[in-house]
Coordinates of C-alpha atoms in Angstrom, one line a residue:
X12 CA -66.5 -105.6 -38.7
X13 CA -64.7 -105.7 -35.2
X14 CA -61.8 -107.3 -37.1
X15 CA -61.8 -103.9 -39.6
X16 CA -61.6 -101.6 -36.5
X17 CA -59.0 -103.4 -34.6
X18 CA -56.9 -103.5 -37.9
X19 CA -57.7 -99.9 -38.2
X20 CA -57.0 -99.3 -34.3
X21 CA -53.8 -100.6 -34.2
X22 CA -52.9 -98.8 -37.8
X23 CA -53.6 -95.6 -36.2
X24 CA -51.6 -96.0 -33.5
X25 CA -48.9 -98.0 -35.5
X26 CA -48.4 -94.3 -37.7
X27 CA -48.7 -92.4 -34.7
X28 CA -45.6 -94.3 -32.8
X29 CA -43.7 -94.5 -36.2
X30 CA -44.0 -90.7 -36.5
X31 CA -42.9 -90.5 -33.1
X32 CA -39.7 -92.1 -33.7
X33 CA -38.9 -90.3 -36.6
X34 CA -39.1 -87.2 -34.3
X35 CA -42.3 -86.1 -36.4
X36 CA -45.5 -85.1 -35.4
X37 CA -49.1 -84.7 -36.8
X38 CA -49.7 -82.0 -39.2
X39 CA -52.7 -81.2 -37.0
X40 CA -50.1 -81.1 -34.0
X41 CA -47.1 -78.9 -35.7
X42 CA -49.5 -76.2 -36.2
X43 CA -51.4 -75.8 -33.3
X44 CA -48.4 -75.5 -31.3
X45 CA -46.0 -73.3 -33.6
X46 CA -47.2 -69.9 -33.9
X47 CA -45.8 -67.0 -36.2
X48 CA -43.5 -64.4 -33.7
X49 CA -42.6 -61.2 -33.5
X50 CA -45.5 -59.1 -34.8
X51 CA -45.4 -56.0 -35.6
X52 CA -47.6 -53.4 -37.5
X53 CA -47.1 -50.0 -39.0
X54 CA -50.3 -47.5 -39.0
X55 CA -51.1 -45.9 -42.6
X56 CA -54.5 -43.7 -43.1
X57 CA -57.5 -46.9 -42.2
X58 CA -54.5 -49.6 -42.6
X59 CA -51.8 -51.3 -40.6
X60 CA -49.1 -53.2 -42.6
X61 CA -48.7 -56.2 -40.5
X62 CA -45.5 -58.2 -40.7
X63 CA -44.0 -61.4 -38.6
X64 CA -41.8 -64.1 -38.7
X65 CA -42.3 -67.7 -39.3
X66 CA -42.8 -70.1 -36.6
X67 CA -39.5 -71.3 -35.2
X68 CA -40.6 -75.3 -35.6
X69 CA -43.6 -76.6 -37.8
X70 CA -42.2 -80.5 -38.4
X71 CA -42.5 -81.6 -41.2
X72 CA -45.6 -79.5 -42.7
X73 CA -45.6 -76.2 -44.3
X74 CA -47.0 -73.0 -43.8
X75 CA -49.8 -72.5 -46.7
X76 CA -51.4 -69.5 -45.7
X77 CA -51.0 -66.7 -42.7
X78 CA -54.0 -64.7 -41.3
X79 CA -53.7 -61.6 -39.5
X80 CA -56.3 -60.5 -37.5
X81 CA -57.3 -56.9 -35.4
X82 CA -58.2 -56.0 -32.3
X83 CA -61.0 -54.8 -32.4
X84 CA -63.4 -55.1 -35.3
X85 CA -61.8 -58.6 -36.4
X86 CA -60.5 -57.3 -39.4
X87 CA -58.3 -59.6 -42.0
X88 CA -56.0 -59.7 -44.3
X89 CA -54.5 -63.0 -45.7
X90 CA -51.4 -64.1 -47.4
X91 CA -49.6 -67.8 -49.2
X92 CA -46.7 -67.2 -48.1
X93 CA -45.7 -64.0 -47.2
X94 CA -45.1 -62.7 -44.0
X95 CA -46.8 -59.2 -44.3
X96 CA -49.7 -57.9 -45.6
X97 CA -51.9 -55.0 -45.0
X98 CA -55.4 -54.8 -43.2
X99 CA -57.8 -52.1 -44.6
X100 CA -61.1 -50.8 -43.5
X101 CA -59.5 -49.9 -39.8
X102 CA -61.1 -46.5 -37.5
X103 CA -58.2 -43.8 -37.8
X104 CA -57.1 -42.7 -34.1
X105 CA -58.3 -46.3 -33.1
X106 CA -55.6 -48.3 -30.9
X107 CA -55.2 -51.5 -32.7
X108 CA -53.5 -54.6 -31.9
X109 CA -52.6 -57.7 -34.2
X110 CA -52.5 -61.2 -34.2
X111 CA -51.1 -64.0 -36.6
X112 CA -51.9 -67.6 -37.2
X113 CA -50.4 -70.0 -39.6
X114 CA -52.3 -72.7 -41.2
X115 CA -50.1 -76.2 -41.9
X116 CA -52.0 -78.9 -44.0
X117 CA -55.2 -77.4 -43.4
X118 CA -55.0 -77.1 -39.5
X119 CA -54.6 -73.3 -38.0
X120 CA -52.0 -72.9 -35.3
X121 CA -52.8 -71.3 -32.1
X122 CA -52.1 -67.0 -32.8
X123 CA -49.7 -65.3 -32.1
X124 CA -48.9 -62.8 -29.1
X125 CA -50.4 -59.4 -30.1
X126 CA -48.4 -57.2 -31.8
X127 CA -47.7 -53.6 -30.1
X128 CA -50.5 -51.5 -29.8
X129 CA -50.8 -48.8 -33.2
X130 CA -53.2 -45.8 -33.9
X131 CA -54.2 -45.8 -37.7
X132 CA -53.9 -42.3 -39.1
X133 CA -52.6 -39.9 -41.9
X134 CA -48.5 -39.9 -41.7
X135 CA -46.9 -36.7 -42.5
X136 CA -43.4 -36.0 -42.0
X137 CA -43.2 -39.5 -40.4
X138 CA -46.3 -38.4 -37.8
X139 CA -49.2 -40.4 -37.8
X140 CA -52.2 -37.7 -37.4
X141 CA -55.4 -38.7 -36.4
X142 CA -58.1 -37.4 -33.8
X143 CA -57.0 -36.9 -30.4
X144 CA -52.8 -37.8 -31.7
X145 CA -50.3 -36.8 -29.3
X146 CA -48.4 -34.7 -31.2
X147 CA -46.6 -31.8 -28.6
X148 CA -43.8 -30.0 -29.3
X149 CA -43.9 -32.0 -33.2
X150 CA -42.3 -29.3 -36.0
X151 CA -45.0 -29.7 -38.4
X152 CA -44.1 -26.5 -40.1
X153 CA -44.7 -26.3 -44.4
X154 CA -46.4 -29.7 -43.6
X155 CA -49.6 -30.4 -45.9
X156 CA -52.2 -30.8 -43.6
X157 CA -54.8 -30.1 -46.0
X158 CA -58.5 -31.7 -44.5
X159 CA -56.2 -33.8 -42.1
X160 CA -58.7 -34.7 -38.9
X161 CA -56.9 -33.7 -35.7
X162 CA -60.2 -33.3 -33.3
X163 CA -58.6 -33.2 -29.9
X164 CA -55.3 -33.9 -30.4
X165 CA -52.5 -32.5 -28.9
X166 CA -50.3 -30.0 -30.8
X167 CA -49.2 -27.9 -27.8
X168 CA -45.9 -26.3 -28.5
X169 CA -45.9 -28.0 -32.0
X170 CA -44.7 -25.9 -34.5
X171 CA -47.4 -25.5 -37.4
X172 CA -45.8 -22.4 -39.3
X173 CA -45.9 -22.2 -43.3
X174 CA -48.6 -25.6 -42.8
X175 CA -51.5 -25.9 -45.1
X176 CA -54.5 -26.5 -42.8
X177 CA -57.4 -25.6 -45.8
X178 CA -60.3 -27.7 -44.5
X179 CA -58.6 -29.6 -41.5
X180 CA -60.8 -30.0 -38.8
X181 CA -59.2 -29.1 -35.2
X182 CA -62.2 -28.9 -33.8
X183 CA -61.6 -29.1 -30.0
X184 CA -57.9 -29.1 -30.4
X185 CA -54.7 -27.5 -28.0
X186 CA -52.7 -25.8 -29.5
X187 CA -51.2 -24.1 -26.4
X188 CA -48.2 -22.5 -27.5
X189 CA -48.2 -23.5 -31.0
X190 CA -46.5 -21.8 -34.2
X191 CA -49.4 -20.8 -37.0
X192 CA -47.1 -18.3 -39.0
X193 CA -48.1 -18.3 -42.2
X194 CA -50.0 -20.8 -41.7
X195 CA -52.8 -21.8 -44.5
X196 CA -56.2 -21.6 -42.3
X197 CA -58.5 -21.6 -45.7
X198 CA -62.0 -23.1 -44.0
X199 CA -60.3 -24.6 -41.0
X200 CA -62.2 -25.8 -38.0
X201 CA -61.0 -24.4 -34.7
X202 CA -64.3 -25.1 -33.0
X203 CA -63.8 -25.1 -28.8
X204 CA -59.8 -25.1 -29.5
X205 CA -57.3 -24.1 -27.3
X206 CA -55.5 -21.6 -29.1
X207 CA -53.9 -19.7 -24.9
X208 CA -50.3 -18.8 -26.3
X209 CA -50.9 -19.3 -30.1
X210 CA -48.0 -17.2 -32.1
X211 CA -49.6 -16.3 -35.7
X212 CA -48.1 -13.2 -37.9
X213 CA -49.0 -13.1 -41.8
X214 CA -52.5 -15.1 -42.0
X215 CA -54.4 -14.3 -45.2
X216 CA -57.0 -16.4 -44.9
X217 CA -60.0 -17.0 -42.6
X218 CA -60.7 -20.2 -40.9
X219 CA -64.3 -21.5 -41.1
X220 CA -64.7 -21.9 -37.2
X221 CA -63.3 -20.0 -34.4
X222 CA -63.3 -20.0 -30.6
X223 CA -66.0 -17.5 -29.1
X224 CA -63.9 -14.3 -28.9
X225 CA -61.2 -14.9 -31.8
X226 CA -61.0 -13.5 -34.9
X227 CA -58.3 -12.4 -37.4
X228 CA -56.7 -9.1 -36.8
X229 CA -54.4 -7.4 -39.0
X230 CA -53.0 -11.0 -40.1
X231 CA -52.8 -12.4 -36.4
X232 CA -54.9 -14.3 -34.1
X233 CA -56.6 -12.4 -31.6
X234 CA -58.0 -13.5 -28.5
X235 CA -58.3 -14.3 -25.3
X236 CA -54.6 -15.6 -24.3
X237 CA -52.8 -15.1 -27.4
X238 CA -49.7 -14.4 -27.9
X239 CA -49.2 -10.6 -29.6
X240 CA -46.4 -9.5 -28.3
X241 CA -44.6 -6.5 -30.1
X242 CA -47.2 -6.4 -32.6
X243 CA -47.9 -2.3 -34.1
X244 CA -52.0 -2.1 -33.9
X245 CA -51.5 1.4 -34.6
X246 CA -55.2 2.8 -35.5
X247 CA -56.6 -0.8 -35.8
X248 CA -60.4 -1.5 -34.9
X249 CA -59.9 -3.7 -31.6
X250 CA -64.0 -2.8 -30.3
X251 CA -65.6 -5.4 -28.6
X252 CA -62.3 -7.9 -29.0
X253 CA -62.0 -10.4 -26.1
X254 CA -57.9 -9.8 -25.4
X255 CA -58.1 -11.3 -21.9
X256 CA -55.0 -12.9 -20.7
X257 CA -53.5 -11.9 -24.5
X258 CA -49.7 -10.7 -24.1
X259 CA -49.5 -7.2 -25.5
X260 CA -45.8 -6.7 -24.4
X261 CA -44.2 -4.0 -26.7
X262 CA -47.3 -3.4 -28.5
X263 CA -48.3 0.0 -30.1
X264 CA -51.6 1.1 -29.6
X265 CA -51.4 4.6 -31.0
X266 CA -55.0 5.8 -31.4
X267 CA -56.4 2.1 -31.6
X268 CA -60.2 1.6 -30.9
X269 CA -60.4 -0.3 -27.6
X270 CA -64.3 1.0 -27.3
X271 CA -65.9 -2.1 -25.0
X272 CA -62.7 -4.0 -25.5
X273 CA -62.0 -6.9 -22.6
X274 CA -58.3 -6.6 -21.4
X275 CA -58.8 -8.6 -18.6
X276 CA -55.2 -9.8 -17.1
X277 CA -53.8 -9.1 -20.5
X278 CA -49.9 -8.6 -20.4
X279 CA -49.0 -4.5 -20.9
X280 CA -45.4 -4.0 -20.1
X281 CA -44.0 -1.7 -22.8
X282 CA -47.3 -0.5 -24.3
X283 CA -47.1 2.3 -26.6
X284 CA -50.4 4.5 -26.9
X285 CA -51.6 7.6 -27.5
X286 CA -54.6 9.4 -28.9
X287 CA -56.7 6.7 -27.3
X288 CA -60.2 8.3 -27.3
X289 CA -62.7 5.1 -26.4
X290 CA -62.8 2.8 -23.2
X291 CA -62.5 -0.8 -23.0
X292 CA -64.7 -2.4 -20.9
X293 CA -62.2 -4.0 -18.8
X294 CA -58.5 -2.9 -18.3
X295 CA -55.6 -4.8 -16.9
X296 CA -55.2 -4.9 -13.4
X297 CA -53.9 -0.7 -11.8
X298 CA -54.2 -0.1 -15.9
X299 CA -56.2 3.3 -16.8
X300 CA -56.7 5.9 -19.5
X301 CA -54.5 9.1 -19.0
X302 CA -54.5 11.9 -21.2
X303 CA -55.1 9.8 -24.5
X304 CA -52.4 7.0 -23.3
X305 CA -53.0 3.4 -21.6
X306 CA -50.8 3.9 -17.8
X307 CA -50.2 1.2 -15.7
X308 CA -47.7 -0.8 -14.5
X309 CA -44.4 -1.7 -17.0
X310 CA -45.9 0.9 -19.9
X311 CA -44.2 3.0 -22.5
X312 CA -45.0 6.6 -21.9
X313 CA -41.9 7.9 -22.4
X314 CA -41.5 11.9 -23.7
X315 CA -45.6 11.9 -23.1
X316 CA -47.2 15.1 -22.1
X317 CA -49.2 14.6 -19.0
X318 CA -48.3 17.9 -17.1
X319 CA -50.8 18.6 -14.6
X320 CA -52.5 14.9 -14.7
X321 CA -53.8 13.3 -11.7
X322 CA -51.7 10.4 -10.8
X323 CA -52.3 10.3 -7.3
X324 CA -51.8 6.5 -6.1
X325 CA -50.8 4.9 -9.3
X326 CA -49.0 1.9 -9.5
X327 CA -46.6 3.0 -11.5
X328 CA -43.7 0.5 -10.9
X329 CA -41.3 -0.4 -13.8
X330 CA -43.0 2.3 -15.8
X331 CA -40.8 4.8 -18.6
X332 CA -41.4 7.8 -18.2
X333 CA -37.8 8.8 -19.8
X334 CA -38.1 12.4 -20.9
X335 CA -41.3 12.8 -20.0
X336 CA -43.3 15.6 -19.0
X337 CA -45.5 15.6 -15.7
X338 CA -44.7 19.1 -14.4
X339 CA -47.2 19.7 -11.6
X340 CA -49.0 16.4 -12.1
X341 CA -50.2 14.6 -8.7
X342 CA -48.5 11.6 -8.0
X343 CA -48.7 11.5 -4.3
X344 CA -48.5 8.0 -2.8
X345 CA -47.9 6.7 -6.5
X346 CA -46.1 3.4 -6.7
X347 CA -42.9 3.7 -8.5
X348 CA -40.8 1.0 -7.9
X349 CA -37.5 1.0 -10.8
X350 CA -39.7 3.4 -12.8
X351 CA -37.1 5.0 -15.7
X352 CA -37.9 8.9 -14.9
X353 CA -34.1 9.8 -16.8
X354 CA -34.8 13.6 -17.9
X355 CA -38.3 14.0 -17.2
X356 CA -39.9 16.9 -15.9
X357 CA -41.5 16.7 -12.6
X358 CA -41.0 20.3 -11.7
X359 CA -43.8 21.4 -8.8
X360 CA -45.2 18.3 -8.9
X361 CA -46.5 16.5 -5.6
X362 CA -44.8 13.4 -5.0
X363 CA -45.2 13.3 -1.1
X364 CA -45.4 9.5 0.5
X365 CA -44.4 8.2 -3.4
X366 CA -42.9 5.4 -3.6
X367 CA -39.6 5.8 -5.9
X368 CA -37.4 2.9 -4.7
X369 CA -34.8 2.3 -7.3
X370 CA -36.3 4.2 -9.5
X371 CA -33.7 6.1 -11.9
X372 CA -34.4 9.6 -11.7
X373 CA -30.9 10.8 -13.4
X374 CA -30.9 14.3 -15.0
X375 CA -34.8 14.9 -14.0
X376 CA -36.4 17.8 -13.0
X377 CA -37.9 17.6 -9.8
X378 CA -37.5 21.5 -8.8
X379 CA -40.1 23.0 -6.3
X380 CA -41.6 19.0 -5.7
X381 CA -43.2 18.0 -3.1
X382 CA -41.4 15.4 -1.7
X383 CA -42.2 15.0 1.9
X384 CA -42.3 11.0 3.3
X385 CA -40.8 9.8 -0.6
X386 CA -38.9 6.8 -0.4
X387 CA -36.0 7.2 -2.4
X388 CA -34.1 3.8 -1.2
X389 CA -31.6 2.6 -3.4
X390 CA -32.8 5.2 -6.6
X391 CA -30.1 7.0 -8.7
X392 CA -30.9 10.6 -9.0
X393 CA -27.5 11.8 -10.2
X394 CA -27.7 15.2 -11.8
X395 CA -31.3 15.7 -10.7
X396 CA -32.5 19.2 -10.0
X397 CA -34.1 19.2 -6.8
X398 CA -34.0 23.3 -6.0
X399 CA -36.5 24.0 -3.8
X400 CA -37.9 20.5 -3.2
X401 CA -39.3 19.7 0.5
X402 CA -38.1 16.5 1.3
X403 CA -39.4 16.4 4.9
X404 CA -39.6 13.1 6.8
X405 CA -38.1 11.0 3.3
X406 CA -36.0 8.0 3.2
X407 CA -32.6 8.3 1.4
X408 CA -31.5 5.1 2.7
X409 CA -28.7 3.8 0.0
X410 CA -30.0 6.6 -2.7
X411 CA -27.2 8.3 -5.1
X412 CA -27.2 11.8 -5.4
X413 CA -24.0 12.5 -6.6
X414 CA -23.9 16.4 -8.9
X415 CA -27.7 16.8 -8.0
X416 CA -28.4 20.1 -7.1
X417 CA -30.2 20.5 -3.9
X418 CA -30.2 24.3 -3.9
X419 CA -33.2 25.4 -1.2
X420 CA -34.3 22.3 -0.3
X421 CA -36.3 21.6 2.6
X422 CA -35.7 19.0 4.5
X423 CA -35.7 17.5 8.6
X424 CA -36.7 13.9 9.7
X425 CA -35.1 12.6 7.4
X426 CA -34.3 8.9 7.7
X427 CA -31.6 6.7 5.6
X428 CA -28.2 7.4 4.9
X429 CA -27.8 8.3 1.2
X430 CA -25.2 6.4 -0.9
X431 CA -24.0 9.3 -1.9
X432 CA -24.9 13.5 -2.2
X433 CA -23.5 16.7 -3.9
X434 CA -20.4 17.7 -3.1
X435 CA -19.8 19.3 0.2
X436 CA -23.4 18.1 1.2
X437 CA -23.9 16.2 4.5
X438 CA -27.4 14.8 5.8
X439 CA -27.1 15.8 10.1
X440 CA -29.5 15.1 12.6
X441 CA -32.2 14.2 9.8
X442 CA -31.4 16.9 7.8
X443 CA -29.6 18.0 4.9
X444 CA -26.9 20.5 5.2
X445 CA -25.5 22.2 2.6
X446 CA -21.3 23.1 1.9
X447 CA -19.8 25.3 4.3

């Protein structure tokens, strides 16, 4: 028996010197230190197709079989040969990471270096979609989305217009600034979505879940922050709507109901209304109800009839008021900074300590105003009628009143140097003194 093991001893070691010298070395040995390289894995809906390359140096063996395995969950797939294959059964909008070993004559080589991290998912348009993907600023638009799940994922600026979303679930979702015209919405889940910005004309259909506070209106979004800017909500029913923060620029509101509506810091420059008969419950900030019509700052009430109205303190800057008429009205200490007044009709009315710097007042009636401490700095009020204004204690500093007429003024502490007046007109000692 000791004879049989020393015979057996130096046999063993006999091979292993004789494979040395050939430059060879155990099967055993080749594969555990030759591993398969460069991994890499491309996600598919629950998948990842895994592909490598051979080891650089396995002797004299042969590869027989490859094994991929994930990170995490230790999912497999297996191949004879090939150097790809695809592991199923993987958590979409899981990161996932891969390795490879190679097995030579039945011994498994160390694995490989991970492959680059992947998120499994549904790829559309060459984006892989799955909850909480980053997917800003992607153009997504005419895309089928149909029951694709995109809970908390980022589609901020993404452009989703002409998409079919019928059952996909964006449940807690930003779409800050996102596209949804005519976009498919059939059953959608918008639960606890960000939706501050969202552009939307032409919906037809009604998603299943919705923000507190959003609905559909006449084929938009409507809600707190979003984006409606020139829409025409002539007549519509807007009572009890959450529109806080919403952009309204350019919108027409002709006789809409606003009864209880929240308007809250919404955005009004350029608002038409009229005939508006209920009250919201909040308006925008120096916003009010005036004669029928939303006034504040930045609105559209040009050619309106609000002769006689009570103005008195207003912020009225960047307001048109083209054409308008507000004979007699009380606008005294009003705020109308660049207000457009071209043509309108201010005749009696009491303007004293308004605020009308650069204001454009070209053409307009102001005959028989009351005009005392106005700041008129830097305004153009060529061609204005002024006859019989009192002006007392105003600033014309830098104003243009070139062709005005300033028949019967009254004015004295006067303070400012006008850009310009009428014709033989001079302003002396505070004053203004007529030709001649």
């Amino acid at each position: 028996m000791h004879y049989r093991k020393a015979i057996g001893s130096v046999t063993v070691a006999t091979l292993i010197a004789a494979l040395a010298m050939l430059g060879g070395t155990s099967p055993a040995g080749a594969a555990h230190g030759a591993s398969p390289r460069s991994v890499h894995a491309v996600a598919g809906d629950r998948t990842a197709t895994v592909s490598w390359e051979a080891p650089a140096s396995i002797g004299r063996g042969k590869v027989d079989r490859y094994r991929v395995t994930s990170r995490p969950g230790g999912r497999h797939c297996t191949t004879t040969g090939r150097t790809s294959c695809v592991v199923r059964g993987l958590e979409n909008g899981t990161r996932y990471t891969f390795t490879v070993t190679a097995r030579v004559a039945s011994a498994w080589s160390k694995p490989s270096p991970p492959s680059p991290g992947i998120f499994p998912g549904v790829t559309v348009d060459g984006h892989v979609l799955y909850p909480g993907a980053d997917l800003a600023g992607v153009d997504l638009s005419g895309a089928n989305l149909a029951h694709v799940d995109l809970e908390g994922a980022d589609l901020s600026g993404s452009s989703l217009a002409g998409a079919v979303l019928t059952g996909a679930d964006l449940a807690y979702a930003n779409l800050y600034d996102a596209s949804l015209d005519g976009t498919d919405l059939a059953n959608a889940d918008f639960t606890g979505a960000t939706l501050t910005g969202v552009t939307s004309e032409g919906i037809t259909t009604v998603p299943a879940e919705l923000p507190p506070g959003y609905g559909v209106v006449v084929g938009r979004l409507a809600g707190p922050g979003v984006d409606l800017a020139g829409v025409d909500l002539a007549g519509v029913d807007l009572s009890g709507a959450d529109l806080t923060g919403a952009d309204l620029t350019d919108d027409t509101l002709t006789g809409a109901d606003l009864a209880s509506t929240d308007l809250t810091g919404a955005v009004m420059t350029g608002v038409i209304s009229g005939g508006i008969t209920t009250v919201p419950a909040q308006f925008p900030l120096e916003f009010s109800i005036v004669d029928g019509y939303l006034a504040g700052p930045g609105a559209d009430l040009a050619g309106v009839n609000v002769a006689g109205a009570c103005l008195a303190g207003m912020d009225f800057s960047k307001i048109d008021l083209a054409g308008a008429d507000l004979a007699g009205a009380d606008l005294a200490g009003a705020d109308l900074l660049t207000a457009h007044l071209s043509s309108a009709d201010l005749a009696s009315s009491d303007m004293s300590g308004a605020s009308l710097i650069s204001a454009t007042l070209a053409n307009a009636n102001l005959s028989g105003a009351d005009l005392e401490d106005t700041f008129f700095i830097l305004s153009a009020a060529t061609g204005a009628d002024f006859s019989g204004a009192n002006f007392s204690g105003a600033d014309l500093a830098g104003a243009d009143f070139a062709g005005a007429d300033l028949t019967g003024v009254v004015s004295g502490g006067l303070t400012g140097a006008p850009a310009s007046l009428p014709t033989g007109w001079t302003s002396v000692g505070g004053a203004l003194v007529p030709p001649g």
